[in-house]
Short mmCIF file of C-alpha atoms and ligand atoms in Angstrom, two decimals:
data_model
loop_
_atom_site.label_atom_id
_atom_site.label_comp_id
_atom_site.label_asym_id
_atom_site.label_seq_id
_atom_site.Cartn_x
_atom_site.Cartn_y
_atom_site.Cartn_z
CA MET A 155 -3.12 -191.03 -56.27
CA PHE A 156 -0.87 -193.39 -58.11
CA GLU A 157 -3.58 -196.03 -58.23
CA SER A 158 -5.81 -193.72 -60.27
CA LEU A 159 -2.91 -192.80 -62.53
CA SER A 160 -2.31 -196.46 -63.15
CA SER A 161 -5.91 -197.13 -64.06
CA MET A 162 -6.01 -194.02 -66.20
CA ALA A 163 -2.98 -195.17 -68.09
CA SER A 164 -4.38 -198.66 -68.39
CA THR A 165 -7.72 -197.46 -69.73
CA MET A 166 -5.94 -195.33 -72.28
CA LEU A 167 -3.91 -198.25 -73.47
CA CYS A 168 -6.70 -199.30 -75.86
CA GLY A 169 -5.74 -202.91 -75.54
CA PHE A 170 -2.09 -202.42 -74.58
CA SER A 171 -1.38 -205.02 -71.98
CA SER A 172 1.48 -205.60 -69.58
CA THR A 173 3.36 -207.54 -72.24
CA PRO A 174 5.73 -205.37 -74.24
CA THR A 175 4.03 -204.26 -77.46
CA THR A 176 6.41 -201.53 -78.51
CA SER A 177 8.49 -201.61 -81.66
CA PRO A 178 12.03 -202.96 -81.21
CA THR A 179 13.36 -199.40 -81.50
CA LEU A 180 11.27 -198.23 -78.61
CA GLN A 181 12.05 -201.30 -76.51
CA ASP A 182 15.74 -200.87 -77.14
CA HIS A 183 15.46 -197.31 -76.04
CA CYS A 184 13.73 -198.33 -72.83
CA LYS A 185 16.37 -200.94 -72.12
CA LYS A 186 19.07 -198.34 -72.65
CA LYS A 187 17.36 -196.02 -70.24
CA LEU A 188 17.17 -198.78 -67.64
CA LYS A 189 20.85 -199.55 -68.01
CA MET A 190 21.64 -195.88 -67.55
CA GLY A 191 19.92 -196.12 -64.19
CA SER A 192 17.56 -193.29 -64.98
CA PHE A 193 14.89 -194.58 -62.64
CA ASP A 194 14.51 -195.01 -58.97
CA ARG A 195 15.63 -198.53 -57.99
CA THR A 196 13.82 -198.40 -54.67
CA ILE A 197 10.78 -199.82 -56.38
CA PHE A 198 12.64 -203.12 -56.70
CA SER A 199 14.25 -203.21 -53.34
CA GLY A 200 11.69 -204.82 -51.09
CA LYS A 201 8.08 -205.23 -50.22
CA LYS A 202 7.83 -202.18 -47.99
CA LYS A 203 8.94 -199.66 -50.56
CA ARG A 204 7.19 -201.36 -53.44
CA ASN A 205 4.90 -199.29 -55.63
CA HIS A 206 5.77 -196.00 -54.00
CA SER A 207 8.23 -194.60 -56.43
CA ILE A 208 7.43 -192.78 -59.59
CA LYS A 209 9.70 -191.01 -61.99
CA THR A 210 9.12 -189.26 -65.27
CA MET A 211 11.46 -188.24 -67.99
CA SER A 212 11.12 -187.20 -71.58
CA ASN A 213 13.25 -187.60 -74.61
CA GLN A 214 13.16 -187.44 -78.37
CA ILE A 215 13.41 -190.85 -80.00
CA HIS A 216 13.12 -192.05 -83.54
CA ASP A 217 11.41 -194.92 -85.25
CA ARG A 218 13.26 -197.44 -87.46
CA ARG A 219 13.28 -195.05 -90.43
CA GLY A 220 14.72 -192.25 -88.34
CA ILE A 221 11.49 -190.24 -88.23
CA PRO A 222 11.24 -188.51 -84.84
CA TRP A 223 8.46 -189.42 -82.44
CA LEU A 224 6.77 -186.73 -80.42
CA PRO A 225 8.61 -185.88 -77.16
CA LEU A 226 7.97 -188.96 -75.11
CA ARG A 227 7.63 -189.24 -71.39
CA PHE A 228 8.40 -192.28 -69.32
CA LEU A 229 6.72 -193.01 -66.07
CA ILE A 230 7.90 -195.84 -63.89
CA PHE A 231 5.25 -197.16 -61.62
CA ASN A 232 4.35 -200.48 -60.12
CA ARG A 233 7.28 -202.17 -61.85
CA ARG A 234 6.10 -201.02 -65.25
CA ILE A 235 7.34 -198.31 -67.50
CA PHE A 236 4.53 -196.27 -68.99
CA ILE A 237 5.48 -194.43 -72.14
CA TYR A 238 3.25 -191.60 -73.24
CA PHE A 239 3.25 -188.19 -74.76
CA LEU A 240 1.22 -185.16 -73.85
CA SER A 241 -0.66 -183.25 -76.46
CA CYS A 242 -2.72 -180.21 -75.34
CA GLY A 243 -2.27 -181.43 -71.78
CA ARG A 244 -3.89 -184.82 -72.52
CA ILE A 245 -2.29 -188.22 -72.64
CA THR A 246 -2.82 -189.29 -76.21
CA LEU A 247 -0.77 -192.49 -76.34
CA ALA A 248 0.47 -194.77 -73.64
CA LEU A 249 2.32 -198.05 -73.67
CA ALA A 250 3.22 -200.18 -70.69
CA VAL A 251 6.42 -202.21 -70.59
CA ASN A 252 7.17 -204.56 -67.71
CA VAL A 253 10.39 -203.95 -65.80
CA SER A 254 12.12 -207.19 -64.88
CA ARG A 255 12.22 -208.30 -61.27
CA PHE A 256 15.81 -209.31 -62.10
CA GLU A 257 16.83 -205.71 -62.82
CA GLY A 258 19.22 -205.85 -59.84
CA VAL A 259 21.04 -208.90 -61.25
CA THR A 260 24.28 -207.66 -62.71
CA MET A 261 26.12 -209.22 -65.67
CA ALA A 262 28.76 -211.68 -64.47
CA PRO A 263 32.21 -211.41 -66.03
CA PRO A 264 33.30 -214.23 -68.38
CA ASP A 265 35.07 -217.13 -66.63
CA PRO A 266 38.86 -216.58 -66.71
CA ILE A 267 39.45 -220.12 -68.06
CA LEU A 268 36.28 -221.41 -69.74
CA GLY A 269 35.53 -217.89 -71.07
CA VAL A 270 38.76 -218.09 -73.12
CA SER A 271 37.26 -220.89 -75.25
CA GLU A 272 34.20 -218.75 -75.97
CA ALA A 273 36.41 -215.88 -77.18
CA PHE A 274 38.46 -218.35 -79.25
CA LYS A 275 35.36 -219.68 -81.02
CA ALA A 276 34.35 -216.15 -82.01
CA ASP A 277 37.77 -215.44 -83.64
CA THR A 278 37.82 -216.06 -87.40
CA ASN A 279 41.60 -215.74 -87.91
CA GLU A 280 43.04 -218.96 -89.34
CA MET A 281 46.21 -218.79 -87.23
CA LYS A 282 44.22 -218.83 -83.98
CA LEU A 283 45.36 -221.18 -81.25
CA ASN A 284 43.44 -222.13 -78.11
CA LEU A 285 45.90 -222.66 -75.25
CA GLY A 286 43.42 -221.55 -72.59
CA VAL A 287 41.58 -224.53 -71.16
CA GLY A 288 43.46 -227.71 -70.21
CA ASP A 289 41.89 -229.97 -72.85
CA TYR A 290 44.09 -232.59 -74.51
CA ARG A 291 44.20 -232.31 -78.31
CA THR A 292 45.82 -234.54 -80.93
CA GLU A 293 48.71 -233.35 -83.11
CA GLU A 294 45.96 -232.25 -85.56
CA LEU A 295 44.51 -230.20 -82.68
CA GLN A 296 41.39 -232.34 -82.55
CA PRO A 297 39.66 -233.51 -79.34
CA TYR A 298 40.64 -237.05 -78.41
CA VAL A 299 38.40 -239.86 -77.17
CA LEU A 300 40.59 -242.62 -75.75
CA ASN A 301 40.29 -246.05 -77.38
CA VAL A 302 39.85 -247.66 -73.97
CA VAL A 303 36.89 -245.37 -73.37
CA LYS A 304 35.29 -246.51 -76.63
CA LYS A 305 35.94 -250.14 -75.70
CA ALA A 306 34.45 -249.69 -72.24
CA GLU A 307 31.41 -247.99 -73.75
CA ASN A 308 30.92 -250.93 -76.13
CA LEU A 309 31.03 -253.32 -73.19
CA ILE A 310 28.44 -251.24 -71.34
CA LEU A 311 26.20 -251.16 -74.41
CA LYS A 312 26.49 -254.92 -74.95
CA ARG A 313 25.47 -255.62 -71.38
CA GLY A 314 22.37 -253.47 -71.88
CA GLU A 315 22.69 -251.94 -68.43
CA ASN A 316 19.85 -249.83 -67.08
CA LYS A 317 19.72 -246.15 -66.18
CA GLU A 318 18.19 -246.36 -62.72
CA TYR A 319 19.29 -243.96 -60.00
CA LEU A 320 22.63 -244.61 -58.40
CA PRO A 321 22.86 -244.58 -54.62
CA ILE A 322 23.84 -241.15 -53.22
CA GLU A 323 27.46 -242.24 -52.83
CA GLY A 324 27.66 -243.37 -56.46
CA LEU A 325 28.59 -246.61 -58.19
CA ALA A 326 30.20 -249.04 -55.73
CA ALA A 327 32.48 -250.57 -58.40
CA PHE A 328 33.72 -247.08 -59.29
CA ASN A 329 34.27 -246.04 -55.68
CA ASN A 330 36.35 -249.16 -54.98
CA ALA A 331 38.35 -248.78 -58.19
CA THR A 332 39.06 -245.09 -57.69
CA ALA A 333 40.28 -245.47 -54.09
CA GLU A 334 42.55 -248.34 -55.15
CA LEU A 335 43.96 -246.35 -58.03
CA LEU A 336 44.75 -243.49 -55.69
CA PHE A 337 46.19 -245.27 -52.67
CA GLY A 338 47.40 -248.44 -54.42
CA ARG A 339 45.54 -251.74 -54.35
CA ASP A 340 47.65 -253.20 -51.55
CA ASN A 341 47.59 -250.15 -49.35
CA PRO A 342 46.41 -251.26 -45.88
CA VAL A 343 44.10 -248.22 -45.63
CA ILE A 344 41.84 -249.91 -48.19
CA GLU A 345 41.59 -253.22 -46.37
CA GLN A 346 41.13 -251.43 -43.06
CA GLN A 347 38.18 -249.57 -44.63
CA ARG A 348 39.55 -246.26 -43.49
CA VAL A 349 38.71 -244.42 -46.70
CA ALA A 350 35.32 -242.77 -47.13
CA THR A 351 34.87 -242.53 -50.90
CA VAL A 352 31.95 -240.78 -52.53
CA GLN A 353 31.57 -240.37 -56.28
CA GLY A 354 31.57 -236.67 -57.15
CA LEU A 355 30.75 -234.42 -60.08
CA SER A 356 34.30 -234.62 -61.37
CA GLY A 357 37.15 -232.80 -59.61
CA THR A 358 35.22 -229.57 -59.12
CA GLY A 359 32.14 -231.22 -57.61
CA SER A 360 34.30 -233.37 -55.34
CA LEU A 361 36.19 -230.33 -54.07
CA ARG A 362 32.87 -228.56 -53.51
CA LEU A 363 31.48 -231.46 -51.51
CA ALA A 364 34.58 -231.53 -49.31
CA ALA A 365 34.30 -227.76 -48.86
CA ALA A 366 30.72 -228.26 -47.65
CA LEU A 367 31.96 -230.88 -45.16
CA ILE A 368 34.61 -228.45 -43.87
CA GLU A 369 32.05 -225.67 -43.55
CA ARG A 370 29.69 -227.89 -41.58
CA TYR A 371 32.08 -229.78 -39.32
CA PHE A 372 35.05 -227.42 -38.97
CA PRO A 373 33.39 -224.02 -38.66
CA GLY A 374 35.91 -221.19 -38.93
CA ALA A 375 38.75 -223.49 -40.03
CA LYS A 376 40.85 -221.97 -42.77
CA VAL A 377 41.93 -223.57 -46.02
CA LEU A 378 45.43 -222.61 -47.13
CA ILE A 379 45.71 -222.30 -50.89
CA SER A 380 48.89 -222.01 -52.94
CA SER A 381 49.67 -218.71 -54.62
CA PRO A 382 48.96 -218.99 -57.50
CA THR A 383 46.47 -221.83 -57.91
CA TRP A 384 43.78 -223.09 -60.27
CA GLY A 385 41.36 -220.16 -60.55
CA ASN A 386 38.29 -222.05 -59.42
CA HIS A 387 39.67 -223.06 -56.00
CA LYS A 388 38.89 -219.67 -54.52
CA ASN A 389 35.37 -219.65 -56.00
CA ILE A 390 34.70 -223.09 -54.54
CA PHE A 391 35.66 -222.10 -51.00
CA ASN A 392 34.01 -218.70 -51.28
CA ASP A 393 30.72 -220.25 -52.34
CA ALA A 394 30.97 -222.86 -49.56
CA ARG A 395 31.67 -219.99 -47.11
CA VAL A 396 34.97 -221.51 -46.05
CA PRO A 397 37.64 -218.93 -45.15
CA TRP A 398 40.92 -219.29 -47.03
CA SER A 399 44.29 -217.64 -47.26
CA GLU A 400 47.28 -218.13 -49.49
CA TYR A 401 50.68 -219.67 -48.89
CA ARG A 402 53.67 -218.70 -51.02
CA TYR A 403 54.40 -221.22 -53.76
CA TYR A 404 55.80 -219.65 -56.91
CA ASP A 405 58.89 -217.49 -56.94
CA PRO A 406 58.98 -215.34 -60.10
CA LYS A 407 62.69 -214.62 -59.57
CA THR A 408 63.75 -218.25 -59.78
CA ILE A 409 60.68 -219.28 -61.83
CA GLY A 410 60.58 -222.15 -59.36
CA LEU A 411 59.12 -223.18 -56.02
CA ASP A 412 59.38 -220.75 -53.12
CA PHE A 413 59.90 -223.65 -50.74
CA ASP A 414 60.97 -221.61 -47.71
CA GLY A 415 58.03 -219.23 -48.18
CA MET A 416 55.66 -222.18 -48.47
CA ILE A 417 56.96 -223.83 -45.31
CA SER A 418 56.90 -220.65 -43.23
CA ASP A 419 53.34 -219.75 -44.35
CA ILE A 420 52.09 -223.26 -43.50
CA LYS A 421 53.81 -222.95 -40.11
CA ALA A 422 52.29 -219.52 -39.47
CA ALA A 423 48.70 -220.68 -40.09
CA PRO A 424 46.43 -221.47 -37.12
CA ASP A 425 46.79 -225.09 -35.94
CA GLY A 426 44.26 -227.43 -37.51
CA SER A 427 43.97 -225.59 -40.82
CA PHE A 428 43.40 -227.44 -44.08
CA VAL A 429 46.28 -227.27 -46.56
CA LEU A 430 45.23 -227.60 -50.17
CA LEU A 431 47.99 -229.33 -52.14
CA HIS A 432 48.14 -230.22 -55.83
CA GLY A 433 48.98 -233.94 -55.79
CA CYS A 434 50.99 -233.60 -59.02
CA ALA A 435 51.39 -231.24 -61.99
CA HIS A 436 50.64 -228.06 -60.06
CA ASN A 437 48.19 -225.87 -61.95
CA PRO A 438 49.11 -223.29 -63.23
CA THR A 439 52.87 -223.35 -62.52
CA GLY A 440 53.77 -226.94 -63.51
CA ILE A 441 56.22 -226.91 -60.59
CA ASP A 442 56.00 -229.75 -58.07
CA PRO A 443 57.95 -230.25 -54.85
CA THR A 444 60.69 -232.90 -54.96
CA PRO A 445 60.15 -236.11 -52.91
CA GLU A 446 62.42 -234.65 -50.18
CA GLN A 447 60.40 -231.43 -50.14
CA TRP A 448 57.16 -233.42 -49.88
CA GLU A 449 58.59 -235.11 -46.76
CA LYS A 450 59.32 -231.71 -45.21
CA ILE A 451 55.86 -230.40 -46.11
CA ALA A 452 54.37 -233.49 -44.40
CA ASP A 453 56.55 -232.83 -41.31
CA VAL A 454 55.23 -229.28 -40.92
CA ILE A 455 51.64 -230.27 -41.56
CA GLN A 456 51.92 -232.99 -38.91
CA GLU A 457 53.58 -230.64 -36.43
CA LYS A 458 50.81 -228.09 -36.87
CA LYS A 459 48.01 -230.69 -36.76
CA HIS A 460 46.84 -229.39 -40.11
CA LEU A 461 44.78 -231.56 -42.45
CA PRO A 462 46.21 -232.13 -45.94
CA PHE A 463 43.64 -231.74 -48.68
CA PHE A 464 44.92 -233.00 -52.03
CA ASP A 465 43.55 -232.03 -55.39
CA VAL A 466 44.51 -234.81 -57.80
CA ALA A 467 43.30 -233.76 -61.25
CA TYR A 468 46.23 -235.09 -63.28
CA GLN A 469 47.09 -238.59 -62.00
CA GLY A 470 49.09 -240.25 -64.78
CA PHE A 471 49.33 -237.06 -66.78
CA ALA A 472 52.34 -235.52 -65.08
CA SER A 473 54.82 -238.35 -65.48
CA GLY A 474 52.84 -240.81 -67.57
CA SER A 475 52.71 -243.16 -64.55
CA LEU A 476 49.61 -243.47 -62.36
CA ASP A 477 51.65 -244.71 -59.40
CA ALA A 478 54.37 -242.07 -59.60
CA ASP A 479 51.77 -239.30 -59.77
CA ALA A 480 50.03 -240.59 -56.63
CA SER A 481 53.24 -240.78 -54.63
CA SER A 482 52.66 -237.50 -52.74
CA VAL A 483 49.30 -238.72 -51.44
CA ARG A 484 50.71 -242.16 -50.58
CA LEU A 485 53.63 -240.60 -48.70
CA PHE A 486 51.23 -238.72 -46.39
CA ALA A 487 48.98 -241.79 -46.01
CA ALA A 488 51.97 -243.96 -45.07
CA ARG A 489 52.64 -241.62 -42.15
CA GLY A 490 49.21 -242.50 -40.76
CA MET A 491 47.86 -239.01 -41.43
CA GLU A 492 44.19 -238.28 -42.00
CA LEU A 493 43.63 -236.48 -45.29
CA LEU A 494 41.22 -235.57 -48.05
CA VAL A 495 41.68 -236.19 -51.77
CA ALA A 496 39.54 -234.89 -54.63
CA GLN A 497 40.05 -236.89 -57.84
CA SER A 498 39.15 -236.16 -61.44
CA TYR A 499 39.01 -238.32 -64.58
CA SER A 500 38.58 -235.34 -66.92
CA LYS A 501 42.18 -235.36 -68.12
CA ASN A 502 43.64 -238.81 -67.61
CA LEU A 503 40.69 -240.60 -69.23
CA GLY A 504 39.57 -237.62 -71.32
CA LEU A 505 36.14 -237.75 -69.67
CA TYR A 506 35.80 -233.97 -69.38
CA SER A 507 32.07 -233.73 -69.96
CA GLU A 508 31.09 -236.95 -68.16
CA ARG A 509 31.80 -235.18 -64.84
CA ILE A 510 33.37 -238.13 -63.10
CA GLY A 511 35.57 -237.93 -60.03
CA ALA A 512 35.50 -238.68 -56.31
CA ILE A 513 36.12 -237.32 -52.87
CA ASN A 514 38.12 -239.60 -50.59
CA VAL A 515 38.52 -238.93 -46.89
CA LEU A 516 41.19 -241.07 -45.24
CA CYS A 517 40.33 -241.40 -41.55
CA SER A 518 42.19 -242.95 -38.65
CA SER A 519 39.48 -245.62 -38.15
CA ALA A 520 36.86 -247.46 -40.18
CA ASP A 521 34.25 -246.13 -37.81
CA ALA A 522 35.21 -242.49 -38.48
CA ALA A 523 35.26 -243.21 -42.23
CA ALA A 524 31.72 -244.61 -42.06
CA ARG A 525 30.49 -241.52 -40.25
CA VAL A 526 32.24 -239.14 -42.65
CA LYS A 527 30.77 -241.02 -45.60
CA SER A 528 27.27 -240.76 -44.15
CA GLN A 529 27.70 -236.99 -43.82
CA LEU A 530 29.09 -236.59 -47.34
CA LYS A 531 25.95 -238.37 -48.57
CA ARG A 532 23.80 -236.10 -46.48
CA LEU A 533 25.48 -233.06 -48.04
CA ALA A 534 25.20 -234.43 -51.57
CA ARG A 535 21.52 -235.35 -51.37
CA PRO A 536 20.04 -231.83 -51.38
CA MET A 537 22.70 -230.55 -53.82
CA TYR A 538 22.32 -233.02 -56.70
CA SER A 539 20.75 -236.13 -55.13
CA ASN A 540 23.00 -238.73 -56.76
CA PRO A 541 25.71 -238.67 -59.40
CA PRO A 542 25.56 -239.65 -63.11
CA ILE A 543 26.29 -243.26 -64.01
CA HIS A 544 27.94 -243.30 -67.43
CA GLY A 545 31.41 -241.98 -66.56
CA ALA A 546 31.47 -244.10 -63.39
CA ARG A 547 30.84 -247.24 -65.45
CA ILE A 548 33.60 -246.32 -67.91
CA VAL A 549 36.15 -245.84 -65.12
CA ALA A 550 35.04 -249.00 -63.31
CA ASN A 551 35.39 -251.00 -66.54
CA VAL A 552 38.79 -249.59 -67.47
CA VAL A 553 40.33 -249.84 -64.02
CA GLY A 554 38.70 -253.18 -63.22
CA ASN A 555 39.72 -254.92 -66.45
CA PRO A 556 43.48 -255.76 -66.61
CA GLU A 557 43.55 -255.67 -70.42
CA LEU A 558 41.85 -252.28 -70.67
CA PHE A 559 43.89 -250.99 -67.76
CA ASN A 560 47.16 -251.77 -69.59
CA GLU A 561 45.86 -250.14 -72.72
CA TRP A 562 44.86 -247.07 -70.72
CA GLU A 563 48.36 -246.77 -69.30
CA GLU A 564 49.78 -246.94 -72.82
CA GLU A 565 47.41 -244.28 -74.12
CA MET A 566 48.13 -242.04 -71.15
CA GLU A 567 51.84 -242.45 -71.76
CA LEU A 568 51.24 -241.42 -75.39
CA MET A 569 49.34 -238.29 -74.36
CA ALA A 570 51.96 -237.37 -71.76
CA SER A 571 54.80 -237.87 -74.23
CA ARG A 572 53.11 -235.75 -76.93
CA ILE A 573 52.93 -232.93 -74.39
CA LYS A 574 56.58 -233.46 -73.44
CA SER A 575 57.63 -233.34 -77.10
CA VAL A 576 55.85 -230.01 -77.81
CA ARG A 577 57.34 -228.68 -74.58
CA GLN A 578 60.80 -229.52 -75.92
CA LYS A 579 59.99 -228.11 -79.38
CA LEU A 580 58.68 -224.87 -77.90
CA PHE A 581 61.83 -224.50 -75.83
CA ASP A 582 64.01 -225.15 -78.91
CA SER A 583 62.08 -222.61 -80.99
CA LEU A 584 62.23 -219.95 -78.26
CA SER A 585 65.95 -220.49 -77.73
CA ALA A 586 66.60 -220.21 -81.47
CA LYS A 587 64.45 -217.12 -82.03
CA ASP A 588 65.19 -215.08 -78.91
CA LYS A 589 68.58 -213.44 -79.38
CA SER A 590 68.43 -211.59 -76.05
CA GLY A 591 70.11 -214.40 -74.14
CA LYS A 592 67.05 -215.04 -71.97
CA ASP A 593 67.08 -218.49 -70.43
CA TRP A 594 63.86 -220.32 -71.38
CA SER A 595 64.89 -223.63 -69.77
CA PHE A 596 62.28 -223.19 -67.02
CA ILE A 597 59.76 -224.45 -69.59
CA LEU A 598 61.53 -227.82 -69.60
CA LYS A 599 61.49 -228.04 -65.80
CA GLN A 600 57.73 -227.60 -65.60
CA ILE A 601 55.54 -230.69 -65.85
CA GLY A 602 51.98 -231.61 -66.76
CA MET A 603 49.66 -229.99 -69.26
CA PHE A 604 50.66 -226.39 -68.71
CA SER A 605 53.53 -224.00 -68.99
CA PHE A 606 53.58 -220.92 -66.82
CA THR A 607 55.32 -218.53 -69.20
CA GLY A 608 55.81 -215.59 -66.85
CA LEU A 609 54.02 -213.32 -69.36
CA SER A 610 52.17 -210.45 -67.67
CA LYS A 611 48.51 -209.64 -68.27
CA ALA A 612 49.42 -206.98 -70.84
CA GLN A 613 51.74 -209.42 -72.60
CA SER A 614 49.08 -212.15 -72.52
CA ASP A 615 46.63 -209.64 -74.02
CA ASN A 616 49.11 -209.01 -76.83
CA MET A 617 49.34 -212.78 -77.43
CA THR A 618 45.59 -212.82 -77.99
CA ASN A 619 44.96 -209.47 -79.64
CA LYS A 620 47.90 -209.49 -82.03
CA TRP A 621 48.73 -213.17 -82.44
CA HIS A 622 45.33 -214.83 -81.88
CA VAL A 623 46.86 -217.08 -79.23
CA TYR A 624 44.22 -217.62 -76.56
CA MET A 625 45.53 -218.19 -73.04
CA THR A 626 44.66 -217.31 -69.46
CA LYS A 627 45.66 -213.86 -68.26
CA ASP A 628 47.99 -215.25 -65.60
CA GLY A 629 50.43 -216.20 -68.38
CA ARG A 630 49.53 -219.89 -68.45
CA ILE A 631 49.47 -221.82 -71.73
CA SER A 632 48.07 -225.32 -72.16
CA LEU A 633 50.67 -227.35 -74.07
CA ALA A 634 48.02 -230.03 -74.53
CA GLY A 635 46.42 -227.67 -77.06
CA LEU A 636 49.65 -227.12 -79.02
CA SER A 637 50.90 -229.09 -82.04
CA SER A 638 54.55 -229.34 -83.08
CA VAL A 639 53.86 -227.43 -86.32
CA LYS A 640 52.52 -224.48 -84.34
CA CYS A 641 55.54 -224.24 -82.01
CA GLU A 642 57.45 -221.79 -84.21
CA TYR A 643 54.44 -219.49 -84.50
CA LEU A 644 53.88 -219.63 -80.75
CA ALA A 645 57.56 -218.86 -80.10
CA ASP A 646 57.32 -215.78 -82.38
CA ALA A 647 54.26 -214.63 -80.43
CA ILE A 648 55.97 -215.15 -77.06
CA VAL A 649 59.23 -213.43 -78.07
CA ASP A 650 57.31 -210.44 -79.45
CA SER A 651 55.04 -210.16 -76.40
CA PHE A 652 57.87 -210.64 -73.93
CA HIS A 653 60.24 -208.06 -75.44
CA ASN A 654 57.91 -205.51 -77.03
CA VAL A 655 55.14 -205.20 -74.45
CA LYS A 656 55.84 -203.86 -70.99
N1 PGU B 98 41.64 -229.19 -60.00
C1 PGU B 98 42.58 -228.70 -60.81
C2 PGU B 98 43.92 -228.40 -60.26
C3 PGU B 98 42.28 -228.48 -62.17
O1 PGU B 98 43.23 -228.00 -62.96
C4 PGU B 98 41.00 -228.76 -62.65
C5 PGU B 98 40.63 -228.51 -64.08
C6 PGU B 98 40.06 -229.30 -61.75
C7 PGU B 98 40.42 -229.49 -60.43
C8 PGU B 98 38.67 -229.64 -62.12
O2 PGU B 98 38.49 -230.42 -63.20
P1 PGU B 98 37.13 -231.20 -63.46
O3 PGU B 98 36.91 -231.08 -64.91
O4 PGU B 98 36.08 -230.58 -62.64
O5 PGU B 98 37.42 -232.57 -63.05
N2 PGU B 98 41.23 -227.42 -64.68
C9 PGU B 98 41.25 -227.23 -66.10
C10 PGU B 98 39.88 -227.34 -66.73
C11 PGU B 98 39.08 -226.12 -66.95
C12 PGU B 98 38.47 -225.60 -65.68
O6 PGU B 98 38.93 -224.56 -65.23
O7 PGU B 98 37.54 -226.24 -65.15
C13 PGU B 98 42.02 -225.97 -66.43
O8 PGU B 98 42.11 -225.66 -67.60
O9 PGU B 98 42.59 -225.37 -65.51
#
């Protein structure tokens, strides 16, 4: 029956085809109807039910000039909407509009971090401030390309190097340099070839590759994640189908580390879990364990036969020293523990969009490291085949060239100290403006790019809606996006949001 209806409608189309030929007004109306769910979705839900659902409805709509059309009827059939009206019982006009096969795909929410930059761009207020994403900006709030990066790029250009595929594991010179930077050149684990290093698509891609390794070789093993953590950690493990749970980390009462909570949650986890640790400059809290606390964390992890999994996205950025910021990882390695480390060069070399980083798996033997590396390659191959070369060459040139390396350390120190100085200025401004006696000194105790202000979601919304200060809804602000001249304004916004919004 429906077949004949279809052909009847088609013959009456007088040249109307399956491509939409309606005026924008009519198409908009159809789209609106679809969004309202005024049709039977079973037609999209699988082969068996296909083509067996039909629904009609009628409505009065207007053309662009507001002149009403005749009462229109919609008929959904065979994944098309037929639009027609009846006059004296006869179909006198019919249009067919294709319904998308992607009708069941819902709109994803904006990303909680990267989505903030999109909202910032759309704001036309001149006082606006983007403290959402952790991107380093100059005092003039401009993006910064490091001089050493420009020098390394010039060297690459002069050599006229080619663009052939890299091996799956990436650029060998980069892999050697990155493992040495992390563990220290003289660390015996390097000479003993116990580290499986594979170039990754920056920190995120490296974490994702490790998650795939966990999913494949440790089925059912849990990853313990700090509460709170960088927002994308949970997405990464969810998408890799790796179960995770949280361990206590931040104590809002002390605005510091909940060390006892952390230790007891790590103890309570099933033996052999993975414990995700921020190597330095914990994101978003900016609170790191002390060296003594790191020792105790290592004790518990060893006791429980857990596997430490470090995320090192800020080496050199927390303290200004590459070695000091790798000390947590080195402490665990010195105990002979096996561990994983995801590295990123987005922040410390400002190579955000080059997507350069690595996954390192420290194993107890060279043989195990070789096997792990072979499996990481096997996982990478169907995902992205092999990594991009440009960022890898920059890192290899900077780290491998003593002159450029020294210059890099100086530039990193400059970036870290600019962040420290706006941190101090923000604290001074808050202390001067807030007459309530609230102690803002926690801002000075936090390290790295961020400050975790303790502002609630409603207060963070006020920061954006009233003050045009863009930040993540967990109350985090990126001090790397703040200039000293804007500190007073930011302090006004924080004091207002903190005291006047509940
Ligand atoms: N791990 C942590 C702890 C991070 O903070 C970030 C970046 C990454 C890994 C991944 O960085 P890659 O660029 O992939 O190397 N976090 C920033 C950047 C924005 C984002 O969410 O990707 C941030 O603002 O939190």
